[in-house]
């Protein structure tokens, strides 16, 4: 039996009781009148009352009065008993109802506790929002539910999670803060309970009617002083309306959601920081490697310089003496031998000169403002005939040809020449050989890339590429000084040179030189 | 011509001497700057080959003193370092020319011819 039926029955019983007691009062009044009448008859003894009548009146009236009194007393007790029984029933019903409510509350609390326990372990925001909505649907009994969050950097809400809402609606819904009911809740930070039969606002009525909703609860998700979003639940026509208790439960869920959002944001932040830290550590590691490599090359340079200088003097003596002997010698056999000595000594001399270039890092000629594109153009124009005759295609991708750098043009030309000739040699005999030259402005530096589609550089060679005498070429094909000289020159210009293998194959050398801002145009 | 060759390397000194003497020049050698200045004080020369890097009185210091004491003496500097700034510095200090190692016989004689022509 539901509450309203019980109330109707109670009202009916109360009406009947009132009618019965009114009847009893009337009867009591008439009886009193009858007794008064008997008293009057006894006292006055009117002429029309015979002694027999008087006796009869006294006896019967008393009997009637006695019987009626007993009946009234019985009726009173019976009514009291019935009333007590009814009140007892009502009390039991009330207790049962309270018990049911208590059980429901207990169940809600247990589920909310379970949700809290589950949310503690969840680090993914969308998973956490789904859990919250599951709870809203199961505990409160909503037909549809959604969590709308403020879009980053924008003044509107989007649906971050939902239940019972079509995908098309989810994707297209954008609610401006301050507009529509959800937008107003997000603006004011106040929860609302909307039941269609109690609504006064035209907007609310229209909204509920539009979505065939009978009842809706929308609560804000607060984070500190800010409203970050709203949780909205609704029941469709044919269901019961939400109650204040439901609003309370949803507010608890909103608090849980707020905690989850804060937790996931903290975790995201932490993750970002860890990534940045890892990136910085990697950068530091790279810088350390570069520094160690630079220091190693500088040490090699000092050693090479010292050794070359010491070799230079005896070499000079040998060269001079052989030249003098060649001038005076007439015997052809001796001349041939002397020429051979001269030839090999000249080769030693060239190696020593290159070693000295590497150790000195530049020719020492004064630096002037030069346009990097022009230097590269000159280099290419000198090498192009040799490259094209060997079927090597040259491609240029130049963003800014006129970037000014403070440099010694002929030293830079030597750097480009060494790299391009290395690429040429690496691609020797390969079909569709191609050298691609790129120049671009990279964070205030002039960046030159020279890439080829050759076999690339063996991974184990990459770390030693700029060391003097390191070569991957066959014996007699190179001294292994070209790249170390290029390294020394670029370092002397305050730049950086590095080599890598392209993902699509081939090697790529990168040279970055600082753009000359003081003398040249702004970068 | 009377020529003074100053170099700490005996091999270089003798090489230059052996290039120049067969061509009729009178060559005197010194192994350092101090010795060269002492020799110059005793007997004048017409020109001088002077090494830059020497342990006993480096070439640049000697060149500076020569510009004061013998301003008209043509000096050809000898260096193992082909860097422009060193070459430029010697020329700025008054050297006639700079001979960069490794040089050939022709370089030594060619510079001498230029000095003779200028004299």
XYZ file of C-alpha atoms in Angstrom:
642
model
C 0.000 0.000 0.000
C 1.527 3.305 -1.003
C 1.697 6.479 1.025
C -1.195 8.313 -0.670
C -3.624 5.362 -0.300
C -2.763 5.086 3.366
C -3.440 8.790 3.799
C -6.838 8.542 2.018
C -7.924 5.682 4.244
C -6.785 7.605 7.311
C -8.809 10.646 6.309
C -11.938 8.489 5.688
C -11.664 6.831 9.103
C -11.256 10.203 10.817
C -14.439 11.516 9.116
C -16.464 8.463 10.219
C -15.201 8.867 13.810
C -16.272 12.481 13.843
C -19.777 11.572 12.544
C -20.235 8.843 15.166
C -19.174 11.106 17.978
C -21.548 13.822 16.776
C -24.388 11.274 16.825
C -23.411 10.209 20.362
C -23.469 13.831 21.511
C -26.965 14.305 20.027
C -28.160 11.146 21.777
C -26.620 12.332 25.089
C -28.323 15.703 24.659
C -31.733 14.092 24.043
C -31.217 11.766 27.033
C -30.320 14.718 29.283
C -33.477 16.500 28.076
C -35.472 13.341 28.878
C -34.003 13.136 32.397
C -34.699 16.840 32.990
C -38.226 16.236 31.810
C -38.583 13.332 34.299
C -37.233 15.565 37.107
C -39.715 18.287 36.222
C -42.495 15.733 36.207
C -41.397 14.478 39.604
C -41.243 17.921 41.124
C -44.337 19.577 39.597
C -46.478 16.566 39.171
C -48.684 18.113 36.441
C -52.335 17.128 36.261
C -51.953 15.180 33.072
C -49.357 12.817 34.615
C -50.978 9.934 36.396
C -48.917 8.089 39.125
C -48.582 5.068 36.795
C -47.187 7.237 34.040
C -44.812 8.892 36.491
C -43.499 5.510 37.651
C -43.186 4.267 34.150
C -41.329 7.418 33.138
C -38.906 7.139 36.027
C -38.142 3.438 35.535
C -37.866 3.324 31.723
C -35.976 6.586 31.408
C -33.431 5.390 33.918
C -33.103 2.082 32.129
C -32.740 3.736 28.769
C -30.218 6.146 30.261
C -28.289 3.250 31.781
C -28.307 1.192 28.597
C -27.314 4.177 26.463
C -24.526 5.069 28.898
C -23.194 1.500 28.715
C -23.471 1.563 24.927
C -21.659 4.877 24.774
C -18.885 3.619 27.057
C -18.577 0.466 24.934
C -18.506 2.529 21.774
C -15.836 4.772 23.264
C -13.604 1.836 24.198
C -14.172 0.162 20.886
C -13.294 3.377 19.067
C -10.230 3.903 21.234
C -9.069 0.368 20.553
C -9.643 0.814 16.854
C -7.799 4.156 16.879
C -4.900 2.617 18.792
C -4.780 -0.272 16.345
C -4.732 2.132 13.417
C -2.051 4.297 14.983
C -0.066 1.154 15.675
C -0.330 0.128 12.033
C 0.688 3.582 10.950
C 3.648 3.493 13.283
C 4.736 0.129 11.932
C 4.309 1.369 8.346
C 6.287 4.453 9.180
C 9.043 2.383 10.745
C 9.088 0.065 7.759
C 9.305 3.062 5.420
C 12.106 4.586 7.458
C 13.872 1.233 7.433
C 13.591 1.048 3.672
C 14.917 4.596 3.323
C 17.750 3.800 5.710
C 18.589 0.714 3.711
C 18.554 2.738 0.486
C 20.784 5.376 2.052
C 23.098 2.691 3.360
C 23.270 1.176 -0.112
C 24.014 4.603 -1.627
C 26.746 5.245 0.948
C 28.304 1.821 0.287
C 28.267 2.450 -3.450
C 29.711 5.928 -3.042
C 32.443 4.472 -0.853
C 33.123 1.817 -3.500
C 33.308 4.573 -6.111
C 35.751 6.537 -3.966
C 37.894 3.422 -3.577
C 37.826 2.800 -7.331
C 38.567 6.437 -8.153
C 41.659 6.417 -5.921
C 43.371 3.992 -8.282
C 42.232 5.618 -11.521
C 44.704 7.915 -13.247
C 42.853 8.350 -16.536
C 40.343 11.205 -16.454
C 37.921 9.704 -18.966
C 37.835 6.388 -17.126
C 37.151 8.221 -13.871
C 34.344 10.262 -15.454
C 32.778 7.055 -16.815
C 32.814 5.564 -13.312
C 31.113 8.650 -11.904
C 28.391 8.473 -14.544
C 27.854 4.740 -13.970
C 27.287 5.578 -10.334
C 24.865 8.380 -11.200
C 22.844 6.037 -13.411
C 22.858 3.092 -10.974
C 22.450 4.850 -7.613
C 20.205 7.749 -8.540
C 18.424 5.971 -11.354
C 18.975 8.509 -14.136
C 18.014 7.770 -17.748
C 20.673 10.052 -19.174
C 23.754 11.526 -17.590
C 26.616 13.701 -18.758
C 29.678 15.480 -17.462
C 30.429 18.746 -19.236
C 33.814 20.357 -18.736
C 35.099 23.784 -19.668
C 37.104 23.692 -22.905
C 40.725 24.779 -22.475
C 41.158 28.451 -23.228
C 37.533 28.848 -24.325
C 34.386 30.105 -22.691
C 32.177 27.085 -23.264
C 31.410 23.590 -22.029
C 31.833 20.358 -23.961
C 30.607 16.856 -23.120
C 33.540 14.923 -21.677
C 31.558 11.785 -20.746
C 27.935 10.702 -21.127
C 25.352 7.969 -20.761
C 22.281 7.615 -22.978
C 23.192 10.552 -25.227
C 23.656 10.043 -29.012
C 27.223 10.430 -30.333
C 26.153 13.133 -32.776
C 24.811 15.235 -29.932
C 28.004 14.676 -27.914
C 30.231 15.887 -30.747
C 28.127 18.892 -31.660
C 27.267 20.141 -28.174
C 29.018 23.322 -27.092
C 27.336 25.242 -24.279
C 28.347 28.844 -23.689
C 28.928 29.806 -20.060
C 25.885 31.793 -18.919
C 23.627 30.376 -21.618
C 21.130 27.491 -21.188
C 20.597 25.785 -17.833
C 23.986 23.999 -17.726
C 25.746 27.225 -18.727
C 23.955 29.140 -15.962
C 24.885 26.506 -13.371
C 28.508 26.770 -14.523
C 28.292 30.549 -14.226
C 26.529 30.738 -10.840
C 28.005 27.640 -9.227
C 24.597 26.704 -7.789
C 22.992 23.257 -8.226
C 19.457 23.036 -9.638
C 16.676 20.450 -9.385
C 14.094 20.756 -12.165
C 10.852 18.797 -12.050
C 8.446 19.453 -14.898
C 5.369 19.757 -12.635
C 7.020 22.335 -10.360
C 8.756 24.505 -12.936
C 8.203 28.234 -13.167
C 10.909 29.375 -15.585
C 9.945 29.376 -19.251
C 13.472 28.387 -20.363
C 13.563 25.383 -18.050
C 10.099 24.233 -19.157
C 11.030 24.605 -22.793
C 14.315 22.705 -22.292
C 12.675 19.792 -20.491
C 9.849 19.627 -23.044
C 12.324 19.696 -25.951
C 14.208 16.664 -24.651
C 11.079 14.861 -23.371
C 12.461 15.056 -19.848
C 10.354 14.950 -16.724
C 13.051 15.735 -14.208
C 16.645 16.911 -14.221
C 19.415 17.695 -11.752
C 22.471 19.782 -12.667
C 25.271 20.314 -10.171
C 28.489 22.314 -10.599
C 31.982 20.789 -10.304
C 33.978 23.190 -8.157
C 37.746 23.319 -8.114
C 38.778 25.853 -5.492
C 36.821 29.026 -6.347
C 36.370 28.094 -9.970
C 33.574 26.067 -11.613
C 35.294 23.602 -13.949
C 32.140 21.967 -15.316
C 28.758 20.451 -14.480
C 27.222 17.020 -13.978
C 23.759 16.733 -15.452
C 21.305 13.830 -14.996
C 17.762 13.478 -16.338
C 14.740 11.209 -16.296
C 12.512 10.782 -19.292
C 8.712 10.906 -19.274
C 7.102 8.067 -17.408
C 9.636 8.022 -14.567
C 9.544 9.464 -11.044
C 10.994 12.872 -10.439
C 14.335 13.417 -8.744
C 14.326 14.438 -5.089
C 16.467 16.675 -2.899
C 18.204 13.502 -1.721
C 19.183 12.712 -5.319
C 20.575 16.220 -5.624
C 22.639 15.571 -2.495
C 24.030 12.322 -3.905
C 24.893 14.016 -7.216
C 26.623 16.838 -5.321
C 28.746 14.202 -3.569
C 29.581 12.706 -6.972
C 30.495 16.202 -8.216
C 32.905 16.580 -5.283
C 34.457 13.225 -6.140
C 34.731 14.307 -9.782
C 36.431 17.513 -8.718
C 39.008 15.523 -6.757
C 39.550 13.212 -9.717
C 40.034 16.147 -12.104
C 42.528 17.758 -9.730
C 44.350 14.468 -9.312
C 44.558 13.757 -13.051
C 45.643 17.344 -13.761
C 48.381 16.995 -11.165
C 49.406 13.682 -12.701
C 49.393 15.178 -16.209
C 51.447 18.074 -14.926
C 53.834 15.657 -13.256
C 54.043 13.592 -16.443
C 54.846 16.756 -18.443
C 57.506 17.717 -15.919
C 59.012 14.224 -16.089
C 59.034 14.391 -19.897
C 60.654 17.830 -19.795
C 63.170 16.550 -17.271
C 63.923 13.526 -19.426
C 64.319 15.828 -22.437
C 66.649 18.113 -20.463
C 68.652 15.127 -19.225
C 68.951 13.885 -22.814
C 69.997 17.372 -23.951
C 72.566 17.508 -21.153
C 73.816 14.061 -22.103
C 74.112 15.159 -25.736
C 75.853 18.364 -24.658
C 78.217 16.332 -22.516
C 78.943 13.978 -25.407
C 79.515 16.980 -27.701
C 81.715 18.619 -25.081
C 83.754 15.477 -24.547
C 84.022 15.047 -28.324
C 85.032 18.699 -28.759
C 87.581 18.435 -25.945
C 88.929 15.207 -27.405
C 89.257 16.804 -30.841
C 90.859 19.890 -29.306
C 93.424 17.651 -27.532
C 94.072 15.769 -30.761
C 94.415 19.144 -32.476
C 97.004 20.344 -29.947
C 98.914 17.082 -30.276
C 98.709 17.148 -34.062
C 99.834 20.782 -34.102
C 102.821 20.059 -31.865
C 103.876 16.962 -33.758
C 103.414 18.658 -37.141
C 105.487 21.613 -36.064
C 108.298 19.337 -34.964
C 108.073 17.296 -38.174
C 108.014 20.442 -40.279
C 111.651 21.337 -39.668
C 113.274 17.979 -40.581
C 110.810 17.711 -43.455
C 111.891 21.105 -44.693
C 115.514 20.015 -44.590
C 114.768 16.798 -46.509
C 112.692 18.646 -49.124
C 115.333 21.326 -49.593
C 118.197 18.860 -49.769
C 116.435 16.617 -52.279
C 115.560 19.655 -54.405
C 119.210 20.764 -54.376
C 120.333 17.234 -55.295
C 117.803 17.117 -58.106
C 119.212 20.375 -59.459
C 122.772 19.038 -59.516
C 122.238 15.338 -60.294
C 122.683 14.143 -63.856
C 122.587 10.359 -63.454
C 119.087 9.279 -64.660
C 118.824 6.361 -62.203
C 119.660 8.589 -59.226
C 117.376 11.278 -60.576
C 114.456 8.796 -60.612
C 115.184 7.794 -57.030
C 115.464 11.407 -55.943
C 112.196 12.252 -57.683
C 110.503 9.383 -55.821
C 111.881 10.685 -52.503
C 110.689 14.187 -53.471
C 107.240 12.939 -54.370
C 106.701 11.065 -51.103
C 108.223 13.814 -49.024
C 105.863 16.283 -50.673
C 103.012 13.984 -49.712
C 104.215 14.010 -46.083
C 104.438 17.766 -46.351
C 100.806 17.981 -47.486
C 99.702 15.811 -44.582
C 101.614 18.003 -42.162
C 100.067 21.131 -43.696
C 96.576 19.634 -43.303
C 97.313 18.594 -39.731
C 98.433 22.108 -38.971
C 95.229 23.450 -40.575
C 93.187 21.175 -38.310
C 95.096 22.209 -35.204
C 94.931 25.908 -36.096
C 91.214 25.577 -37.016
C 91.385 28.379 -39.558
C 93.793 29.996 -41.953
C 93.908 33.041 -39.700
C 92.655 35.336 -42.426
C 90.399 38.072 -41.051
C 86.683 37.296 -40.819
C 84.384 39.383 -42.967
C 80.663 39.497 -43.427
C 79.799 37.043 -46.188
C 76.521 35.695 -47.499
C 76.357 31.997 -46.807
C 74.385 31.310 -50.011
C 77.028 33.046 -52.123
C 79.845 30.957 -50.584
C 77.914 27.761 -51.233
C 77.087 28.868 -54.786
C 80.795 29.466 -55.492
C 81.677 26.032 -54.104
C 78.994 24.330 -56.197
C 79.993 26.187 -59.359
C 83.575 24.940 -58.903
C 82.548 21.331 -58.241
C 79.526 21.087 -60.548
C 81.413 20.134 -63.751
C 83.141 17.239 -61.965
C 79.904 16.097 -60.261
C 77.653 16.324 -63.315
C 80.180 14.508 -65.498
C 79.955 11.626 -62.996
C 76.139 11.724 -63.201
C 75.579 13.269 -59.771
C 72.467 15.443 -59.599
C 72.683 18.550 -57.396
C 69.496 19.867 -55.801
C 69.227 23.106 -53.858
C 66.545 23.931 -51.290
C 67.490 27.402 -50.176
C 65.128 29.394 -47.933
C 67.376 32.377 -47.368
C 70.407 32.761 -49.588
C 71.478 36.148 -48.210
C 71.946 35.283 -44.523
C 75.103 37.143 -43.433
C 77.734 35.317 -41.393
C 81.061 36.557 -40.083
C 83.530 34.218 -41.707
C 86.508 33.568 -43.864
C 84.905 32.747 -47.196
C 87.731 30.538 -48.465
C 87.767 28.523 -45.210
C 84.009 27.983 -45.459
C 84.426 27.034 -49.088
C 86.956 24.407 -47.994
C 84.426 22.998 -45.487
C 81.694 22.688 -48.146
C 84.166 21.275 -50.672
C 85.418 18.586 -48.285
C 81.882 17.453 -47.443
C 80.604 17.484 -51.033
C 83.655 15.592 -52.327
C 83.222 13.019 -49.551
C 79.584 12.560 -50.613
C 80.673 12.262 -54.233
C 83.194 9.555 -53.372
C 80.674 7.705 -51.170
C 78.145 7.563 -54.035
C 80.680 6.527 -56.664
C 79.171 4.020 -59.086
C 75.659 4.203 -57.625
C 72.767 4.991 -59.969
C 70.704 8.197 -59.523
C 73.276 9.747 -57.227
C 72.051 12.990 -55.768
C 73.426 15.656 -53.453
C 70.875 17.942 -51.819
C 71.969 21.268 -50.394
C 69.700 23.150 -48.001
C 70.069 26.539 -46.340
C 67.588 27.827 -43.809
C 67.341 30.151 -40.856
C 67.232 27.986 -37.758
C 66.610 29.870 -34.507
C 68.939 32.726 -35.365
C 71.604 30.584 -36.997
C 72.390 29.919 -40.631
C 71.890 26.173 -41.036
C 73.442 24.419 -44.025
C 72.650 20.781 -44.747
C 74.478 18.700 -47.321
C 72.756 15.341 -47.824
C 73.431 12.505 -50.228
C 71.607 9.316 -51.158
C 74.690 7.163 -50.817
C 75.219 4.194 -48.502
C 75.290 6.361 -45.356
C 77.838 6.305 -42.554
C 78.351 3.117 -40.510
C 76.899 3.673 -37.041
C 80.208 2.864 -35.321
C 81.991 5.475 -37.460
C 79.698 8.380 -36.587
C 81.452 9.085 -33.266
C 84.930 9.236 -34.849
C 84.102 10.998 -38.097
C 85.855 14.280 -37.268
C 88.980 12.743 -35.740
C 92.168 13.263 -37.777
C 93.198 10.269 -39.876
C 89.839 8.553 -39.361
C 88.605 7.364 -42.731
C 86.198 4.808 -44.101
C 87.826 5.031 -47.520
C 90.182 2.438 -48.914
C 93.909 2.913 -48.333
C 95.361 5.548 -50.567
C 91.953 7.134 -51.327
C 92.057 9.659 -48.524
C 94.119 10.879 -45.627
C 91.202 11.123 -43.195
C 91.907 14.799 -42.614
C 89.184 16.471 -44.728
C 86.408 16.294 -42.146
C 88.705 17.063 -39.216
C 89.827 20.229 -41.032
C 86.168 21.081 -41.710
C 85.435 20.533 -38.009
C 88.299 22.812 -36.970
C 87.204 25.568 -39.355
C 83.532 25.472 -38.284
C 84.585 25.535 -34.589
C 86.810 28.544 -35.280
C 83.758 30.287 -36.745
C 81.767 29.678 -33.540
C 79.582 27.152 -35.329
C 78.731 23.482 -35.044
C 79.124 20.627 -37.475
C 77.488 17.231 -37.102
C 76.728 14.173 -39.197
C 73.844 11.707 -39.200
C 72.226 9.148 -41.424
C 68.946 10.069 -43.105
C 65.980 7.846 -42.302
C 65.415 7.390 -46.037
C 69.097 6.496 -46.557
C 72.282 8.407 -47.200
C 74.337 10.688 -45.019
C 73.568 14.242 -43.988
C 76.045 16.827 -42.681
C 74.673 19.839 -40.782
C 76.624 23.033 -40.287
C 75.222 25.877 -38.223
C 76.902 29.266 -38.089
C 75.775 32.283 -36.077
C 74.098 34.953 -38.190
C 76.034 38.210 -38.075
C 73.478 40.536 -36.494
C 75.810 43.406 -35.668
C 76.919 44.093 -39.179
C 74.286 42.412 -41.269
C 70.571 42.764 -41.508
C 68.306 41.457 -38.782
C 67.759 37.732 -38.918
C 125.569 39.719 -50.721
C 126.375 39.251 -47.050
C 123.533 37.263 -45.567
C 122.822 36.263 -41.948
C 120.679 33.133 -41.421
C 119.140 32.813 -37.944
C 117.357 29.586 -37.036
C 117.539 27.287 -34.024
C 117.421 24.265 -36.360
C 120.888 23.479 -37.652
C 119.449 21.609 -40.658
C 117.515 24.676 -41.826
C 120.488 26.985 -41.327
C 122.753 24.707 -43.372
C 120.114 24.186 -46.067
C 119.726 27.901 -46.665
C 123.493 28.321 -46.583
C 123.894 25.529 -49.163
C 121.257 27.147 -51.386
C 122.820 30.608 -51.231
C 126.602 30.043 -51.126
C 126.876 28.277 -54.535
C 125.265 31.445 -55.949
C 128.107 33.654 -54.632
C 126.625 34.946 -51.417
C 128.531 35.108 -48.139
C 126.427 33.391 -45.518
C 126.822 33.635 -41.731
C 124.656 31.543 -39.413
C 123.341 32.082 -35.892
C 121.264 29.710 -33.754
C 119.285 32.331 -31.815
C 118.268 35.965 -31.582
C 120.881 36.957 -28.966
C 123.709 35.482 -31.016
C 122.369 37.160 -34.165
C 122.303 40.620 -32.550
C 125.876 40.101 -31.250
C 127.050 39.079 -34.725
C 125.343 42.070 -36.309
C 127.092 44.402 -33.890
C 130.478 43.000 -35.033
C 129.915 42.695 -38.768
C 127.141 44.304 -40.802
C 125.116 42.248 -43.362
C 123.023 43.134 -46.426
C 120.028 41.002 -45.539
C 118.814 38.472 -43.033
C 116.708 35.303 -42.821
C 115.169 35.157 -39.334
C 113.138 32.305 -37.808
C 110.169 33.369 -35.673
C 110.054 30.547 -33.109
C 113.371 30.156 -31.361
C 114.260 29.397 -27.755
C 117.038 31.987 -27.437
C 115.449 35.292 -28.397
C 112.353 34.829 -30.530
C 112.272 36.261 -34.007
C 109.602 38.909 -33.417
C 111.554 40.493 -30.519
C 114.715 40.497 -32.625
C 112.787 42.057 -35.529
C 111.540 44.845 -33.248
C 115.106 45.608 -32.108
C 116.381 45.466 -35.681
C 113.816 48.062 -36.745
C 115.358 50.403 -34.163
C 119.035 49.486 -34.523
C 119.183 48.554 -38.245
C 116.082 50.054 -39.820
C 117.332 49.620 -43.388
C 118.228 45.933 -43.069
C 115.869 43.773 -45.173
C 114.616 40.848 -43.061
C 112.848 37.735 -44.388
C 111.028 35.944 -41.621
C 110.855 32.120 -41.559
C 107.797 30.477 -40.010
C 106.270 27.037 -39.760
C 102.863 28.599 -39.234
C 100.971 29.779 -42.295
C 98.394 31.740 -40.319
C 97.536 35.098 -41.811
C 97.691 36.993 -38.556
C 101.314 35.919 -37.904
C 102.380 36.769 -41.438
C 100.537 40.094 -41.205
C 102.141 40.858 -37.840
C 105.671 40.324 -39.141
C 104.980 42.552 -42.149
C 103.479 45.200 -39.864
C 106.636 45.070 -37.734
C 108.721 45.864 -40.828
C 109.736 42.463 -42.228
C 110.361 42.463 -45.971
C 108.615 39.127 -46.543
C 107.663 35.887 -44.847
C 108.917 32.455 -45.866
C 106.509 29.726 -44.817
C 107.777 26.167 -44.213
C 107.839 23.914 -46.132
C 109.431 26.163 -48.736
C 111.293 25.268 -51.881
C 114.662 26.430 -53.205
C 112.929 28.734 -55.643
C 111.128 30.562 -52.810
C 114.414 31.369 -51.062
C 116.078 32.608 -54.196
C 113.019 34.427 -55.484
C 112.757 36.582 -52.361
C 116.457 37.338 -52.525
C 116.080 38.504 -56.117
C 113.269 40.847 -55.118
C 115.459 42.373 -52.387
C 118.350 42.788 -54.766
C 116.093 44.459 -57.288
C 114.725 46.808 -54.652
C 118.208 47.712 -53.314
